[in-house]
Tab-separated table of C-alpha atoms in Angstrom:
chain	number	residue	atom	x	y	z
O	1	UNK	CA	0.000	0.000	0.000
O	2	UNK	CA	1.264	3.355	-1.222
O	3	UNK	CA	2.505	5.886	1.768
O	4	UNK	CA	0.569	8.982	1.872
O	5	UNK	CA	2.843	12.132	1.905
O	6	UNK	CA	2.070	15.944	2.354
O	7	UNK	CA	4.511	18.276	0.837
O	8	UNK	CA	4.279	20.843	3.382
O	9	UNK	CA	4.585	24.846	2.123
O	10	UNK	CA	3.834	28.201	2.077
O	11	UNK	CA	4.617	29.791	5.734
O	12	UNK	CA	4.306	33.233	7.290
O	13	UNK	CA	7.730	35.099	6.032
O	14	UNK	CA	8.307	36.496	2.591
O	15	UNK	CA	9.582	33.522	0.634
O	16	UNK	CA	5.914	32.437	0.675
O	17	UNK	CA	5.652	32.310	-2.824
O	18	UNK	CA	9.269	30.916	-3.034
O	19	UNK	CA	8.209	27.897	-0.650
O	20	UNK	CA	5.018	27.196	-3.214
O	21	UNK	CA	8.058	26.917	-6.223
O	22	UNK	CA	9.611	24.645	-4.440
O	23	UNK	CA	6.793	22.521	-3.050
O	24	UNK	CA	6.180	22.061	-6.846
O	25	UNK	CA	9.581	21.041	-7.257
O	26	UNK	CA	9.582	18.088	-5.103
O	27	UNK	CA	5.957	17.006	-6.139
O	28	UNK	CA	7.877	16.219	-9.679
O	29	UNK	CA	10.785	14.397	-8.249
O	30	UNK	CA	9.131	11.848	-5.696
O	31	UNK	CA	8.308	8.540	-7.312
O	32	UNK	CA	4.540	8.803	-7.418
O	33	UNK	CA	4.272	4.754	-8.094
O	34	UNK	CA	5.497	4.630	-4.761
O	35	UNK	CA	3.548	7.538	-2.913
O	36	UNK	CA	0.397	9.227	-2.942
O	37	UNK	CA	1.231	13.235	-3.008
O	38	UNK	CA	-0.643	16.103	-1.785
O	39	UNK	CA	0.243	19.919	-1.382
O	40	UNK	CA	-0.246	21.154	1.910
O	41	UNK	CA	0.126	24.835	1.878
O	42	UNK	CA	0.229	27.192	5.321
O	43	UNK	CA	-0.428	30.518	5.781
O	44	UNK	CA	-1.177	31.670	9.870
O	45	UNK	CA	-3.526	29.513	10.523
O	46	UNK	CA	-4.841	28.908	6.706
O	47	UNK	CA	-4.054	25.172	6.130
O	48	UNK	CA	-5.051	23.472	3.052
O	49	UNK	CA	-4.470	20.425	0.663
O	50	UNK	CA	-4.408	21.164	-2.630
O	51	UNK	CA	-6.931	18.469	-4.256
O	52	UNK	CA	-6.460	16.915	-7.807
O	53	UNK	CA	-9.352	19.085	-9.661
O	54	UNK	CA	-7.741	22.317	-8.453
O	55	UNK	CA	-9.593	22.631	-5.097
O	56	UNK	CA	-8.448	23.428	-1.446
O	57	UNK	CA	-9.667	21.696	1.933
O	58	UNK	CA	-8.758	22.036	5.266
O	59	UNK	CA	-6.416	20.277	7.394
O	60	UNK	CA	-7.483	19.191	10.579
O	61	UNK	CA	-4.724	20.115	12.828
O	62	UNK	CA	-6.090	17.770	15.737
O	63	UNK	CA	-4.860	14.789	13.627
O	64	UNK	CA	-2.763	16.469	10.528
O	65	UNK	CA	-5.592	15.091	8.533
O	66	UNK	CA	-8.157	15.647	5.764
O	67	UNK	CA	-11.561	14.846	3.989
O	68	UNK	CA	-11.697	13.194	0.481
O	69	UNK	CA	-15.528	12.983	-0.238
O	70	UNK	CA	-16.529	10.667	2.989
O	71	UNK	CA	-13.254	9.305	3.265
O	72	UNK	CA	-10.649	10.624	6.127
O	73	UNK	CA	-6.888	10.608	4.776
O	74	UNK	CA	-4.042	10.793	7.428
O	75	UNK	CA	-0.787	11.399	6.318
O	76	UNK	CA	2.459	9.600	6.642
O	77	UNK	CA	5.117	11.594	6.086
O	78	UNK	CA	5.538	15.006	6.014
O	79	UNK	CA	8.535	17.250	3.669
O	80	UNK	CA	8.609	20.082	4.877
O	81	UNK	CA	9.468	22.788	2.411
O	82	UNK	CA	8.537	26.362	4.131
O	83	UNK	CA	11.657	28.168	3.937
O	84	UNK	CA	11.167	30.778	7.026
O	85	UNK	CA	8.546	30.441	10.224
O	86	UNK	CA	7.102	27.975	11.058
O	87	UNK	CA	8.848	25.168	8.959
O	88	UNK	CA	12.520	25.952	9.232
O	89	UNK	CA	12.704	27.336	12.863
O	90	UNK	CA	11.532	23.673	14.454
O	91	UNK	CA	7.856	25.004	15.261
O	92	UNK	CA	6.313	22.696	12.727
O	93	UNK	CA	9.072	19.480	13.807
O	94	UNK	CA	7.738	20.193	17.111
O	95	UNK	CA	3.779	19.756	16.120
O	96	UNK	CA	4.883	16.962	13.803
O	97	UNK	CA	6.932	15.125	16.948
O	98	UNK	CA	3.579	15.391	18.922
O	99	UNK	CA	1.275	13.952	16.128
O	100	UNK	CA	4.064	11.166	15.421
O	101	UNK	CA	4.352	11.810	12.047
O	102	UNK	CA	7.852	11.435	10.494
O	103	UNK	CA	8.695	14.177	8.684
O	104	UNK	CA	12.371	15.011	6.095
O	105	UNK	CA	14.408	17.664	7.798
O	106	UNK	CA	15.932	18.589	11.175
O	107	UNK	CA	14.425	18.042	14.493
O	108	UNK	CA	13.706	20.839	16.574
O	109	UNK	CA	16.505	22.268	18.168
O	110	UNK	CA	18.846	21.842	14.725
O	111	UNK	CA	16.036	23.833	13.103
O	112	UNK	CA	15.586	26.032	15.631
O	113	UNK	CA	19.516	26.898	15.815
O	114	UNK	CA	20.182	26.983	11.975
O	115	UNK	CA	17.443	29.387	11.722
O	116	UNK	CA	18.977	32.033	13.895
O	117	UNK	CA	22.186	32.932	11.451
O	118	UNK	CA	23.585	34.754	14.468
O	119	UNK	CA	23.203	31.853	16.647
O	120	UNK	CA	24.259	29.163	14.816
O	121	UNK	CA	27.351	31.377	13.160
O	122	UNK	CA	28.351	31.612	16.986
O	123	UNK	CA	27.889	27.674	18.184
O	124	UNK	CA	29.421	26.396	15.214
O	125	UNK	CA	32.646	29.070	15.489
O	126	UNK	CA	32.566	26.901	19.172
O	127	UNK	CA	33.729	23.984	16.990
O	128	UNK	CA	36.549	25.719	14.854
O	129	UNK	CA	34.542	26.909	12.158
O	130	UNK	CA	35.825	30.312	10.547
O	131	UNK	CA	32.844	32.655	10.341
O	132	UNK	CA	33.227	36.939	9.811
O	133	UNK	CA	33.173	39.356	12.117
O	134	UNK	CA	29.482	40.193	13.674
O	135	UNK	CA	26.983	42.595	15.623
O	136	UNK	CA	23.380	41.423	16.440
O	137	UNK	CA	20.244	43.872	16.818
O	138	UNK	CA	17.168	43.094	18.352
O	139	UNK	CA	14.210	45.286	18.051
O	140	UNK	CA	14.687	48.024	20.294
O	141	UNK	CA	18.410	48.380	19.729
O	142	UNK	CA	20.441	50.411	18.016
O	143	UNK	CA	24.468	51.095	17.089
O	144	UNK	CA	25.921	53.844	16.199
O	145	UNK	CA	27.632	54.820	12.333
O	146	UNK	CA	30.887	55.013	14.245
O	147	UNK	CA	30.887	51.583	16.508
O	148	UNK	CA	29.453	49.458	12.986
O	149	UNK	CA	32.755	51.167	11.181
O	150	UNK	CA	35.488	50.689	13.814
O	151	UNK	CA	34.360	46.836	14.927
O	152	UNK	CA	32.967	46.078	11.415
O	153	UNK	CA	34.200	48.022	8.728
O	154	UNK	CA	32.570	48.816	5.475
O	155	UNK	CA	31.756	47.131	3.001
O	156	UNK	CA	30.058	45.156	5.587
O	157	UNK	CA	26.554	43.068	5.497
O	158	UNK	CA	23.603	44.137	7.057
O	159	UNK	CA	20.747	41.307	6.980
O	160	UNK	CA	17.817	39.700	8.944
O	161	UNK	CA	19.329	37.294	11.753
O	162	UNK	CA	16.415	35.040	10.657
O	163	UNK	CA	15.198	34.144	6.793
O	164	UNK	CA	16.241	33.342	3.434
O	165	UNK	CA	16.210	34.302	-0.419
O	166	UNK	CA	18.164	37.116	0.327
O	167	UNK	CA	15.104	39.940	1.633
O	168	UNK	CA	15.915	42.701	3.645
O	169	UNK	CA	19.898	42.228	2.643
O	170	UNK	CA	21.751	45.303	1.885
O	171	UNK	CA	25.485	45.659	0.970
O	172	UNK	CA	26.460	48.510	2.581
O	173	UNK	CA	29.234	50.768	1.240
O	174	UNK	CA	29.194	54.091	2.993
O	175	UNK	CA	28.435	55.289	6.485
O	176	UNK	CA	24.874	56.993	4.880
O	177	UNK	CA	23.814	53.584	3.937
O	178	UNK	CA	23.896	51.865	7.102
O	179	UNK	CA	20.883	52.846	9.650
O	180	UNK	CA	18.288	52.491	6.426
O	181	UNK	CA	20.064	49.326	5.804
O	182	UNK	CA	18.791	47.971	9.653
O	183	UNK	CA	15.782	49.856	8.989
O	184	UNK	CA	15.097	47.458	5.954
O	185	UNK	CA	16.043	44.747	7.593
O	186	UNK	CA	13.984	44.794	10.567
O	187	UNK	CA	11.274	45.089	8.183
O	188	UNK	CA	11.619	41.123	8.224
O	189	UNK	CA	13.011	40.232	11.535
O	190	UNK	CA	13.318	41.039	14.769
O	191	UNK	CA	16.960	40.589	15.077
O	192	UNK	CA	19.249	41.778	12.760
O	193	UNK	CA	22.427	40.747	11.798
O	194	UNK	CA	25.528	43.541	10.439
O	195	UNK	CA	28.111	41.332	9.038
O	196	UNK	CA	32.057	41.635	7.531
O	197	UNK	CA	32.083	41.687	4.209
O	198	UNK	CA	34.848	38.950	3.203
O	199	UNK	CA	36.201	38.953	-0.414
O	200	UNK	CA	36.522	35.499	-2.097
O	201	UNK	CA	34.747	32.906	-4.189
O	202	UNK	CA	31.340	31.985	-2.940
O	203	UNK	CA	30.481	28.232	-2.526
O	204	UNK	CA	27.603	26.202	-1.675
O	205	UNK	CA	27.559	22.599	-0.748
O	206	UNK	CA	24.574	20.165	-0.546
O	207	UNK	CA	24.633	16.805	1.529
O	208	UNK	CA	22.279	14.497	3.068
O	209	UNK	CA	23.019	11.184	5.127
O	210	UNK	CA	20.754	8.119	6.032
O	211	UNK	CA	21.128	5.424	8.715
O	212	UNK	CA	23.733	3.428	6.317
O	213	UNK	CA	25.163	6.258	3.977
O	214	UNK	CA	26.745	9.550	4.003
O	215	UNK	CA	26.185	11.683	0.185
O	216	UNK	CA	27.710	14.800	0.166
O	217	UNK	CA	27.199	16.552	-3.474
O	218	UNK	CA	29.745	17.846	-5.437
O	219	UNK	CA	30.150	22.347	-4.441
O	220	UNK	CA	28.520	24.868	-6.829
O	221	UNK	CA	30.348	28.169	-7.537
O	222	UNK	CA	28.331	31.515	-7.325
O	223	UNK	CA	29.144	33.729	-9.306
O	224	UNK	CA	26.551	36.743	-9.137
O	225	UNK	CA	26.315	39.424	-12.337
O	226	UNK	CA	25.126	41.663	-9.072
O	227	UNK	CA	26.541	43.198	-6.015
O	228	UNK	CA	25.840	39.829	-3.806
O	229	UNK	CA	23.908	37.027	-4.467
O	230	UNK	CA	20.388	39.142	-3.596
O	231	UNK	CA	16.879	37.615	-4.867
O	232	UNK	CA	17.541	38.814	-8.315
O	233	UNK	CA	20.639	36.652	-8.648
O	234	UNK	CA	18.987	33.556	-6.810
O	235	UNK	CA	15.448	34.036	-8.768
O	236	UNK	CA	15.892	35.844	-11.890
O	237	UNK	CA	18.636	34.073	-13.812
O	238	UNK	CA	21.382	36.951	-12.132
O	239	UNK	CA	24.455	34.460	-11.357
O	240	UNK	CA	26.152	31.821	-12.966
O	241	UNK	CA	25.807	28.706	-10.836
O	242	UNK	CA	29.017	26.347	-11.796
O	243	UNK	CA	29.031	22.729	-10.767
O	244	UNK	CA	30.998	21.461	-9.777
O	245	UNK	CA	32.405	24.654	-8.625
O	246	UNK	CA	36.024	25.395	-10.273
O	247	UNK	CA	38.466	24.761	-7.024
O	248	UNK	CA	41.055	22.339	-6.679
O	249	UNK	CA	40.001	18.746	-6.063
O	250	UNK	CA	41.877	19.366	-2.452
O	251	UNK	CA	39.515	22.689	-1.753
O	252	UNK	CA	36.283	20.158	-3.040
O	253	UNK	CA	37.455	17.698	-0.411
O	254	UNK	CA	38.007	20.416	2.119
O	255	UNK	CA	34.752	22.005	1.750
O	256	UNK	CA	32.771	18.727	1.674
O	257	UNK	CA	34.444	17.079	4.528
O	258	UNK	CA	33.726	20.516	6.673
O	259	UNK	CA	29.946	19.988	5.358
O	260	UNK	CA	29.765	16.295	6.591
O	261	UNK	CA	30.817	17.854	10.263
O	262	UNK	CA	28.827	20.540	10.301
O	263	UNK	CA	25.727	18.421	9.215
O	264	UNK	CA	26.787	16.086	12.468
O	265	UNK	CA	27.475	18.573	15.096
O	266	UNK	CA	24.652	20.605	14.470
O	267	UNK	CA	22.273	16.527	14.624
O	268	UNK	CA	21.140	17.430	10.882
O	269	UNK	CA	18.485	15.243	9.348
O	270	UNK	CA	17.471	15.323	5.852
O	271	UNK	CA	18.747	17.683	2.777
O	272	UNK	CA	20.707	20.399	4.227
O	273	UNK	CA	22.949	22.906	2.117
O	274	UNK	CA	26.069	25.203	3.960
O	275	UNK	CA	27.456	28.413	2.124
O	276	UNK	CA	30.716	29.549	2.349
O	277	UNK	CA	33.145	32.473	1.336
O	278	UNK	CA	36.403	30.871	0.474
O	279	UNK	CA	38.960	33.981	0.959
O	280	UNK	CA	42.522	34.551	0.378
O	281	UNK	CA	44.867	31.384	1.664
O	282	UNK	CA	41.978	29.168	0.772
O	283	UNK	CA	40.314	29.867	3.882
O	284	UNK	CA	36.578	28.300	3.939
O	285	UNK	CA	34.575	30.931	5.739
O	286	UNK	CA	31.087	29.804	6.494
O	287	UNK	CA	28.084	32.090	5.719
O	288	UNK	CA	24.933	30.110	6.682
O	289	UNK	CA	23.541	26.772	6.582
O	290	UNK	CA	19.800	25.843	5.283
O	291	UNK	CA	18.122	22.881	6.793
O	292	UNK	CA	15.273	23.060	4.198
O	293	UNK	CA	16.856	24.086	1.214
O	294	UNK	CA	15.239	25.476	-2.336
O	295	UNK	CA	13.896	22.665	-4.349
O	296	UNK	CA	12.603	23.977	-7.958
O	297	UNK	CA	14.217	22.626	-10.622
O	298	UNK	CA	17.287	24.777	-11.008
O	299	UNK	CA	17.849	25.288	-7.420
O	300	UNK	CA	21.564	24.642	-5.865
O	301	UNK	CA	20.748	21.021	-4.673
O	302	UNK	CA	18.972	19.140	-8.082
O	303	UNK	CA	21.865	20.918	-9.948
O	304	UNK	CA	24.498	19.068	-6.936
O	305	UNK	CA	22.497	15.939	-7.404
O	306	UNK	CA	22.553	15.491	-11.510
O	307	UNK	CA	26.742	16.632	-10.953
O	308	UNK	CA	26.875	13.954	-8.931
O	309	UNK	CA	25.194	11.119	-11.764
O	310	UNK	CA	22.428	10.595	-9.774
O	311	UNK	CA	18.687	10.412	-9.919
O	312	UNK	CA	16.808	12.994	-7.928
O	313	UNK	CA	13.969	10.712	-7.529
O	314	UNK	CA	16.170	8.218	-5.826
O	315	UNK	CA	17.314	10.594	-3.455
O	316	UNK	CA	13.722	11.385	-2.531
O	317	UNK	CA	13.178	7.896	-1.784
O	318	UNK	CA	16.060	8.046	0.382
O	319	UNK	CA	14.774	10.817	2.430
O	320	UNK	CA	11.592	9.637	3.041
O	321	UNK	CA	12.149	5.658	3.516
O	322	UNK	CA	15.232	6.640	6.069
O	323	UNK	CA	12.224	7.553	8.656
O	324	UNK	CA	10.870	4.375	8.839
C-alpha cells in the first residue's frame, strides 16, 4: 500500500511564494508509483491540501488530517518545504513530533539553531569553524555609524538574523547607507544581523546522510552578475551557478568534509545545504547553513544531485524511507 505524503509549504515570512516553487519542485521528483502526493500549503492559521481538480480543503490540525468525499486521509510523512517560520525554525518538527508523524528535515533544536544565522554562526565558530566578524540587533536596539565602522568596517553586510532568499539584505558601502540598511532589515526580523564583508569565491555545498550512507554533493560556484547574491541573482537568472564549482580537487574535499561535520554537530536530518566564502589562503569561511533548502528545478541542490550522476527521484526515496 502506497505511503501517503504531504509536501508541506507556504509559511508566514516572505519567501511564501518561493516555498510554493519549491513545493512544486519536489511534487515532480518523488516517485509517485510509490507515494500518494498532496500539497499542503500554510499561511497563519490557513491550512489546506491542494486536491487533484484544483480545489483546497482544510487540514485538521487535531490529527494532521483531511476529507476526500466521505473518506478521512491521514498522512504519513511530512517534507517540509517552508523556507522561514514555522517550517525551518523547528515550530512545525515540534507539532509533527507530537502527532508522530515522520517528517524530512531537522528536528527541533537543529532547526531552531540553523534558523537564527547569528546563533548558529556563533555555536558552530565553538567547533573551529571560521565565520566573519558580527553585531546582532534586536528590536529596540540600536548602534551607532561610528561603533558598525570601527568593529565592522565597510563594506560590511547588514541582513535579517532570521530568513532566506536574500530579503531585507543590503550591501552597505558608505556610512549613509547603514541605519536604512537595519531599517530594511527589521522590516523582516526582529533581530538583525551587520556582518564583515569577506572577499573570495562563494560556494555552496549540498549533503544528506541516512542510517547506512553519508552523500555529500559535489560544491557549486556563485558567481553573481550583481553586487551579492540578492533575490535577483537567486530568482531571476542573475548568477552563474558552476558545478561542480572550479576549485582544486583538495579545496572540493576540504569544503565537503567541513559539510559532513557541520551536518553532524549541528544533529542534521534530511537535505541540508552550507554556504561559504572561500577567501585569500583558501580559507573556507562559512556564511549560513539551510536545513530546508530550495527545491525547484534549477535550485543549488537538483543541480548538486545530476553533478553527482544521480537520480533525484532516488534521493527522494532516500529521504523519506530513512524515517521508517
Amino acid at each position: 500500500m502506497k505511503r501517503t505524503i504531504a509536501i508541506v509549504a507556504g509559511g508566514d515570512t516572505s519567501e511564501f511564494h518561493v516555498s510554493l516553487r519549491s513545493a512544486q519542485g519536489i511534487y515532480s521528483f518523488i516517485d509517485k508509483e510509490k507515494y500518494t502526493l498532496y500539497i499542503v500549503e500554510m499561511q497563519g492559521t490557513r491550512w489546506e491540501v491542494q486536491l487533484p481538480d484544483g480545489t483546497k480543503t482544510p487540514v485538521d490540525r487535531n490529527d494532521f488530517s483531511f476529507m476526500l468525499g466521505a473518506e478521512k486521509i491521514k498522512f504519513d510523512f511530512a517534507y517540509i518545504t517552508i523556507h522561514g517560520t514555522p517550517g525551518e525554525d523547528g515550530r512545525l518538527q515540534g507539532y509533527f513530533d507530537m502527532m508522530h508523524i515522520p517528517y524530512s528535515c531537522c528536528g527541533v533544536l537543529a532547526a531552531a539553531i540553523t534558523y537564527d544565522k547569528f546563533t548558529c554562526n556563533q555555536y558552530l565558530k565553538a567547533f573551529g569553524v571560521r565565520i566573519a566578524e558580527s553585531l546582532l540587533l534586536r528590536q529596540g536596539q540600536s548602534v551607532s555609524d561610528e561603533d558598525v565602522m570601527e568593529k565592522i568596517g565597510l563594506p560590511c553586510f547588514i541582513k535579517p538574523s532570521l530568513g532566506g532568499s536574500s530579503f531585507g539584505v543590503t550591501k552597505v558601502k558608505t556610512k549613509e547607507e547603514i541605519q536604512p540598511a537595519i531599517v530594511k532589515a527589521f522590516e523582516e526580523a526582529q533581530e538583525v544581523l551587520v556582518e564583515a564583508f569577506m572577499e573570495g569565491t562563494e560556494l555552496t555545498c549540498g549533503c544528506y546522510k541516512t542510517k547506512d550512507k553519508t552523500v555529500i554533493f559535489p560544491p557549486t560556484e556563485v558567481v553573481t552578475h550583481n553586487e551579492f547574491f540578492d533575490y535577483d541573482a537567486k530568482y531571476n537568472g542573475q548568477v552563474d551557478e558552476i558545478t561542480p564549482a572550479r576549485i582544486s580537487d583538495e579545496l572540493t574535499n576540504r569544503v565537503q568534509m567541513l559539510t559532513s561535520a557541520i551536518y553532524d554537530i549541528l544533529g542534521c536530518s534530511g537535505i541540508i545545504r552550507v554556504d561559504y566564502i572561500v577567501t585569500a589562503g583558501e580559507k573556507i569561511n562559512l556564511l549560513e547553513v539551510n536545513t530546508t533548502p530550495g527545491m525547484t528545478a534549477t535550485s543549488f541542490i537538483p543541480q548538486q544531485v545530476r553533478a553527482a550522476g544521480l537520480d533525484i527521484k532516488d534521493v527522494m526515496t532516500d529521504i523519506i524511507e530513512n524515517k521508517f
